Coordinates of C-alpha atoms in Angstrom, one line a residue:
Chain P
X19 CA 16.9 -3.6 -115.1
X20 CA 17.1 -1.3 -112.1
X21 CA 16.2 1.8 -114.2
X22 CA 13.2 0.1 -115.6
X23 CA 12.0 -0.8 -112.1
X24 CA 12.3 2.8 -111.0
X25 CA 10.0 4.1 -113.7
X26 CA 7.6 1.3 -113.4
X27 CA 4.0 2.6 -112.9
X28 CA 2.7 1.2 -109.6
X29 CA -0.1 -1.2 -109.9
X30 CA -3.6 0.2 -109.4
X31 CA -5.0 -0.6 -106.0
X32 CA -8.6 0.0 -104.8
X33 CA -8.9 3.5 -103.3
X34 CA -11.3 2.4 -100.4
X35 CA -10.2 0.4 -97.4
X36 CA -11.9 -1.0 -94.3
X37 CA -11.1 1.0 -91.2
X38 CA -10.8 -1.1 -88.0
X39 CA -12.9 0.9 -85.4
X40 CA -13.0 -1.7 -82.8
X41 CA -10.5 0.0 -80.5
X42 CA -12.3 3.4 -81.1
X43 CA -15.6 1.8 -80.0
X44 CA -14.0 0.4 -77.0
X45 CA -12.7 3.7 -75.9
X46 CA -16.0 5.4 -76.5
X47 CA -17.8 2.7 -74.5
X48 CA -15.4 3.4 -71.5
X49 CA -16.0 7.1 -71.9
X50 CA -19.8 6.6 -71.9
X51 CA -19.6 4.6 -68.7
X52 CA -17.6 7.3 -67.1
X53 CA -20.0 10.0 -68.2
X54 CA -23.0 8.0 -67.0
X55 CA -21.3 7.8 -63.6
X56 CA -20.9 11.5 -63.4
X57 CA -24.4 12.3 -64.8
X58 CA -26.0 14.7 -62.6
X59 CA -29.7 14.2 -61.6
X60 CA -29.9 17.2 -59.3
X61 CA -32.5 19.7 -60.1
X62 CA -30.3 22.6 -59.2
X63 CA -27.0 22.9 -61.0
X64 CA -24.2 25.0 -59.3
X65 CA -20.7 25.6 -60.3
X66 CA -18.1 26.8 -57.8
X67 CA -16.0 29.8 -58.8
X68 CA -12.5 29.1 -60.1
X69 CA -10.0 28.7 -57.2
X70 CA -12.7 28.3 -54.7
X71 CA -12.5 25.5 -52.1
X72 CA -15.7 24.3 -50.8
X73 CA -15.8 22.4 -47.5
X74 CA -16.3 18.6 -47.6
X75 CA -19.2 17.0 -45.8
X76 CA -20.8 13.6 -45.4
X77 CA -24.2 14.9 -46.1
X78 CA -25.9 13.3 -49.2
X79 CA -28.7 15.8 -49.9
X80 CA -28.9 17.3 -53.3
X81 CA -29.1 21.1 -53.6
X82 CA -32.5 22.7 -53.6
X83 CA -33.7 26.0 -55.1
X84 CA -32.6 29.1 -53.2
X85 CA -31.0 32.5 -53.7
X86 CA -27.4 31.7 -54.7
X87 CA -25.0 33.5 -52.5
X88 CA -21.2 32.9 -53.1
X89 CA -18.5 34.1 -50.8
X90 CA -15.0 33.4 -52.2
X91 CA -11.7 34.6 -50.8
X92 CA -12.0 37.7 -53.0
X93 CA -15.6 38.7 -53.4
X94 CA -19.3 38.3 -52.4
X95 CA -21.7 37.5 -55.2
X96 CA -25.4 37.1 -55.6
X97 CA -25.9 35.0 -58.7
X98 CA -23.3 36.4 -61.1
X99 CA -23.5 39.9 -59.7
X100 CA -20.5 41.0 -57.6
X101 CA -21.7 42.9 -54.5
X102 CA -18.5 43.4 -52.4
X103 CA -14.8 42.6 -52.6
X104 CA -12.8 41.1 -49.8
X105 CA -9.3 41.8 -48.6
X106 CA -7.4 39.3 -46.6
X107 CA -10.6 37.2 -46.5
X108 CA -12.5 40.0 -44.7
X109 CA -15.0 42.6 -45.9
X110 CA -13.7 46.1 -46.5
X111 CA -15.0 49.0 -44.4
X112 CA -16.5 50.6 -47.4
X113 CA -18.8 47.6 -47.9
X114 CA -20.1 47.5 -44.3
X115 CA -22.5 49.9 -42.5
X116 CA -20.9 52.7 -40.6
X117 CA -23.1 52.1 -37.5
X118 CA -23.3 48.4 -37.6
X119 CA -20.1 46.8 -38.9
X120 CA -21.9 43.4 -39.3
X121 CA -24.4 44.7 -41.8
X122 CA -23.8 44.7 -45.5
X123 CA -26.0 47.3 -47.1
X124 CA -25.5 46.1 -50.7
X125 CA -26.4 42.6 -49.9
X126 CA -29.5 43.7 -47.9
X127 CA -30.8 45.8 -50.8
X128 CA -30.3 43.0 -53.4
X129 CA -32.1 40.5 -51.2
X130 CA -34.8 43.1 -50.6
X131 CA -35.3 43.5 -54.3
X132 CA -35.6 39.7 -54.7
X133 CA -38.1 39.5 -51.8
X134 CA -40.4 42.0 -53.5
X135 CA -41.2 39.3 -56.2
X136 CA -41.6 36.6 -53.6
X137 CA -45.1 35.6 -54.9
X138 CA -43.4 34.1 -57.9
X139 CA -41.1 31.6 -56.3
X140 CA -41.5 29.3 -53.3
X141 CA -37.9 29.6 -52.2
X142 CA -38.3 33.4 -51.9
X143 CA -41.4 32.9 -49.8
X144 CA -39.6 30.6 -47.4
X145 CA -36.5 32.9 -47.4
X146 CA -34.1 30.1 -48.5
X147 CA -30.4 30.9 -49.3
X148 CA -27.9 28.5 -50.9
X149 CA -24.6 29.6 -49.5
X150 CA -21.4 28.7 -51.4
X151 CA -18.5 29.8 -49.2
X152 CA -14.8 29.0 -49.3
X153 CA -13.7 26.6 -46.6
X154 CA -10.7 28.9 -45.6
X155 CA -12.9 31.9 -44.8
X156 CA -13.1 32.9 -41.1
X157 CA -16.5 32.8 -39.4
X158 CA -16.3 36.6 -38.7
X159 CA -16.8 37.1 -42.5
X160 CA -19.5 34.6 -42.9
X161 CA -21.4 35.9 -39.9
X162 CA -21.9 39.3 -41.6
X163 CA -23.5 37.5 -44.5
X164 CA -25.7 35.4 -42.2
X165 CA -26.6 38.4 -40.1
X166 CA -27.6 40.5 -43.2
X167 CA -29.5 37.7 -44.9
X168 CA -31.5 37.1 -41.7
X169 CA -32.3 40.9 -41.5
X170 CA -33.5 40.8 -45.1
X171 CA -35.9 37.9 -44.4
X172 CA -33.8 35.0 -45.6
X173 CA -33.2 33.0 -42.4
X174 CA -33.1 29.4 -44.1
X175 CA -29.5 28.7 -44.7
X176 CA -28.5 25.8 -47.0
X177 CA -24.7 25.4 -46.9
X178 CA -23.3 24.0 -50.1
X179 CA -20.5 21.4 -49.6
X180 CA -18.6 18.9 -51.6
X181 CA -19.2 15.2 -51.3
X182 CA -16.7 13.4 -49.3
X183 CA -15.1 13.2 -45.9
Chain C
X22 CA -24.1 -36.2 -109.8
X23 CA -24.9 -34.2 -112.9
X24 CA -26.4 -30.8 -112.3
X25 CA -25.5 -30.9 -108.7
X26 CA -23.8 -27.8 -107.5
X27 CA -21.1 -27.8 -104.8
X28 CA -21.7 -24.9 -102.5
X29 CA -18.9 -23.4 -100.5
X30 CA -19.6 -23.2 -96.7
X31 CA -17.5 -21.0 -94.4
X32 CA -16.8 -23.3 -91.5
X33 CA -14.9 -20.8 -89.4
X34 CA -18.1 -19.0 -88.1
X35 CA -16.4 -15.6 -88.1
X36 CA -18.0 -12.5 -89.6
X37 CA -17.3 -8.8 -89.8
X38 CA -19.4 -6.8 -87.3
X39 CA -20.4 -3.4 -88.6
X40 CA -19.7 -1.1 -85.7
X41 CA -20.3 2.2 -87.6
X42 CA -23.9 2.7 -86.5
X43 CA -23.0 2.0 -82.8
X44 CA -20.2 4.5 -83.1
X45 CA -22.5 7.1 -84.6
X46 CA -24.9 6.7 -81.7
X47 CA -22.1 7.0 -79.1
X48 CA -20.7 10.1 -80.9
X49 CA -24.1 11.7 -80.4
X50 CA -24.5 10.6 -76.8
X51 CA -21.0 11.8 -75.7
X52 CA -21.6 15.5 -76.1
X53 CA -25.0 15.3 -74.4
X54 CA -23.5 13.4 -71.4
X55 CA -20.5 15.8 -71.3
X56 CA -22.9 18.8 -71.0
X57 CA -25.0 17.2 -68.3
X58 CA -22.1 15.8 -66.3
X59 CA -21.2 17.1 -62.9
X60 CA -17.5 16.6 -62.3
X61 CA -17.7 18.2 -58.9
X62 CA -20.6 16.8 -56.9
X63 CA -22.1 19.4 -54.7
X64 CA -24.4 18.7 -51.7
X65 CA -26.2 20.8 -49.1
X66 CA -26.4 20.6 -45.3
X67 CA -30.0 21.1 -44.2
X68 CA -32.5 19.7 -41.9
X69 CA -34.5 17.3 -44.0
X70 CA -35.2 14.6 -41.5
X71 CA -37.6 11.7 -40.8
X72 CA -40.9 12.7 -39.4
X73 CA -40.2 11.2 -36.0
X74 CA -37.0 13.3 -35.6
X75 CA -38.7 16.4 -36.9
X76 CA -41.4 16.0 -34.2
X77 CA -38.7 15.5 -31.6
X78 CA -37.0 18.7 -32.8
X79 CA -40.2 20.6 -32.4
X80 CA -40.5 19.2 -28.9
X81 CA -37.0 20.6 -28.2
X82 CA -38.4 24.1 -29.0
X83 CA -41.2 23.7 -26.6
X84 CA -40.3 25.6 -23.4
X85 CA -42.6 23.5 -21.3
X86 CA -40.5 20.3 -22.0
X87 CA -37.6 21.6 -20.0
X88 CA -35.1 19.7 -22.1
X89 CA -31.3 20.3 -21.7
X90 CA -29.7 23.0 -23.8
X91 CA -26.4 22.1 -25.4
X92 CA -24.0 24.9 -26.5
X93 CA -20.8 24.1 -28.3
X94 CA -18.1 26.8 -28.5
X95 CA -15.3 26.5 -31.1
X96 CA -12.1 28.4 -30.5
X97 CA -8.9 27.9 -32.5
X98 CA -6.8 28.7 -29.4
X99 CA -8.8 26.8 -26.7
X100 CA -10.4 23.9 -28.6
X101 CA -14.1 22.9 -28.1
X102 CA -16.1 23.6 -25.0
X103 CA -19.5 21.9 -24.5
X104 CA -22.0 23.5 -22.1
X105 CA -25.1 21.5 -21.1
X106 CA -27.7 23.5 -19.3
X107 CA -30.3 21.4 -17.5
X108 CA -32.7 22.4 -14.8
X109 CA -31.0 25.7 -14.2
X110 CA -27.6 24.2 -13.8
X111 CA -24.7 24.4 -16.3
X112 CA -22.1 21.7 -16.8
X113 CA -19.0 22.4 -18.8
X114 CA -16.7 20.0 -20.5
X115 CA -13.7 20.8 -22.8
X116 CA -12.0 19.1 -25.7
X117 CA -8.5 20.4 -25.8
X118 CA -6.5 21.0 -28.9
X119 CA -4.4 18.2 -30.2
X120 CA -1.0 19.1 -31.7
X121 CA -2.3 22.7 -31.9
X122 CA -5.4 21.7 -34.0
X123 CA -9.0 21.1 -33.2
X124 CA -9.5 17.5 -32.1
X125 CA -12.6 16.3 -34.1
X126 CA -12.4 12.6 -33.0
X127 CA -12.4 13.5 -29.4
X128 CA -15.3 15.9 -29.9
X129 CA -17.2 13.1 -31.7
X130 CA -16.7 10.7 -28.7
X131 CA -17.9 13.4 -26.3
X132 CA -21.0 14.2 -28.4
X133 CA -21.9 10.5 -28.7
X134 CA -21.7 10.1 -24.9
X135 CA -23.7 13.3 -24.5
X136 CA -26.4 12.0 -26.8
X137 CA -26.6 8.7 -25.0
X138 CA -27.3 10.6 -21.8
X139 CA -29.7 13.0 -23.4
X140 CA -31.5 11.1 -26.2
X141 CA -34.3 13.6 -26.4
X142 CA -32.1 16.6 -27.3
X143 CA -31.6 17.1 -31.1
X144 CA -30.6 20.7 -31.2
X145 CA -27.2 22.1 -30.6
X146 CA -26.2 25.8 -30.4
X147 CA -23.0 26.4 -32.2
X148 CA -20.8 29.4 -31.1
X149 CA -17.7 29.6 -33.3
X150 CA -15.2 32.3 -32.5
X151 CA -14.4 35.0 -35.1
X152 CA -11.2 33.3 -36.5
X153 CA -12.6 29.8 -36.9
X154 CA -12.5 28.6 -40.5
X155 CA -15.8 27.7 -42.3
X156 CA -14.4 24.3 -43.2
X157 CA -13.9 23.5 -39.5
X158 CA -17.5 24.7 -38.8
X159 CA -18.8 22.3 -41.4
X160 CA -16.7 19.4 -40.0
X161 CA -18.0 20.1 -36.5
X162 CA -21.6 19.9 -37.8
X163 CA -20.6 16.6 -39.5
X164 CA -19.4 15.2 -36.2
X165 CA -22.5 16.3 -34.4
X166 CA -25.0 15.1 -37.0
X167 CA -24.5 11.3 -36.9
X168 CA -22.3 8.8 -35.2
X169 CA -19.4 7.4 -37.3
X170 CA -20.2 3.9 -36.1
X171 CA -23.4 3.1 -37.9
X172 CA -24.3 0.4 -35.4
X173 CA -24.9 3.1 -32.8
X174 CA -28.6 4.3 -32.7
X175 CA -30.5 6.3 -30.2
X176 CA -34.1 5.9 -28.8
X177 CA -36.7 8.4 -29.7
X178 CA -40.4 8.2 -28.9
X179 CA -42.7 8.0 -31.9
X180 CA -46.0 9.5 -30.9
X181 CA -47.9 8.1 -33.9
X182 CA -46.9 4.5 -33.2
X183 CA -46.8 5.2 -29.5
X184 CA -43.5 3.3 -29.0
X185 CA -39.9 3.9 -28.9
X186 CA -38.0 3.7 -32.3
X187 CA -34.3 4.0 -33.0
X188 CA -32.7 6.9 -34.9
X189 CA -29.1 7.4 -36.1
X190 CA -29.3 11.1 -35.7
X191 CA -27.5 12.8 -32.8
X192 CA -27.7 16.6 -33.1
X193 CA -29.0 17.4 -36.7
X194 CA -30.5 20.8 -35.8
X195 CA -27.6 23.3 -35.6
X196 CA -28.3 26.9 -34.7
X197 CA -25.6 29.6 -35.1
X198 CA -26.3 31.0 -31.7
X199 CA -24.0 34.0 -32.0
X200 CA -24.8 35.1 -35.6
X201 CA -26.9 38.1 -34.3
X202 CA -24.6 39.1 -31.5
X203 CA -22.5 42.2 -31.8
X204 CA -19.2 40.9 -30.5
X205 CA -17.4 37.6 -30.7

C-alpha cells in the first residue's frame, strides 16, 4: 500500500495562480509618498562632494544660477574641474601668488575665461558665484577664494547651505 | 414556476480588485521620482528681501543719512566684539566665550537689543579672524538675520505708503569687511 502511494502520479494542478500584490502595492504607495516629499522643485541642482559637510542655515531660498565654486577640505573646484589642492584645510604655497598670498592665479584665470562669454548668461553679467564650502574650513582659506573672485569681477556671493538649524 | 430560473446572487459584496495596472503605473513613477529627488536639500544665503527693506538698505549706503555703522568681529579666542560707530563715536560691547566656545544665544540677544535701538540699520560688517570656521560664520549670519522669537518685529519707514511698517529682518545685509585686507 505504501509503495503504491510513493509511485502515485501527482494529480494535475492548474499551472497559473493568483499572486496577492496588495502588500507590494502598499509598499510602493509609501515609497511614492516619500519620494514626492523629497521631490526637488529647485531650478538649480547641486550635489555636495562626498565627505563634504556644508554648514546648516535657517534660510529658505532655493539656489540660483551662478558659477559653481566648491571648496572641500582637500580641493578647490570650479564645476568639475579641480583647480588647486588643499593641505590641512589651507591652500598650498604653489597655488597662491608669490607677491600676493591671498591671490589664487588659477581661479582668477578660470573666472576670467568665463567672464569673456558673459553676454550669454545673466549670472555671468552680474558676477554671481555659488559657493559650496565645507563648514570646517577656516575663514583664512575662504577669504582667498572671495578675494580672487572679487578681483575677477564676481562680487556677488551666494553661500550654499543645508536646510536646518 | 415552470421556466423560472433561480439566479445565484452573491450576498457578501466582496470582489477581487485588480491592482496590476496601478502597480504598473507606480513602477514607472518610482524611477522618475528617484531621479528627481533631492535627498539633501540645499539652500542659499542671499539678500532677496522685501522692497521696503531693500530701500532701507539702499538708504544705509547713503553717506548723507549718517546712520550708525555696525561691525562685528569674530574671534575663536576672544568671542564676539560689536562696534557701533555713530556720529563719530565708537561704542564697543563684547560677548565672551562660553565654555570655550562662541556664545551664539548671547550674541543674538545683543543683536536684537542693538536692532531695537537702531531700527534703521540693516547692514552689518562682519570681520572674522583667520581661524574662525565657515560653519560659525554662517551661524553668526543666521543669528543676525532674523530674531528667533517670531513675535519680535522692527519698525521701518515705507516711503511708498508714507507710513511705518513692521519687518522681521534685523541685519540681513552682511558684508565681509576684511575680505580685501592683507592681514587678519
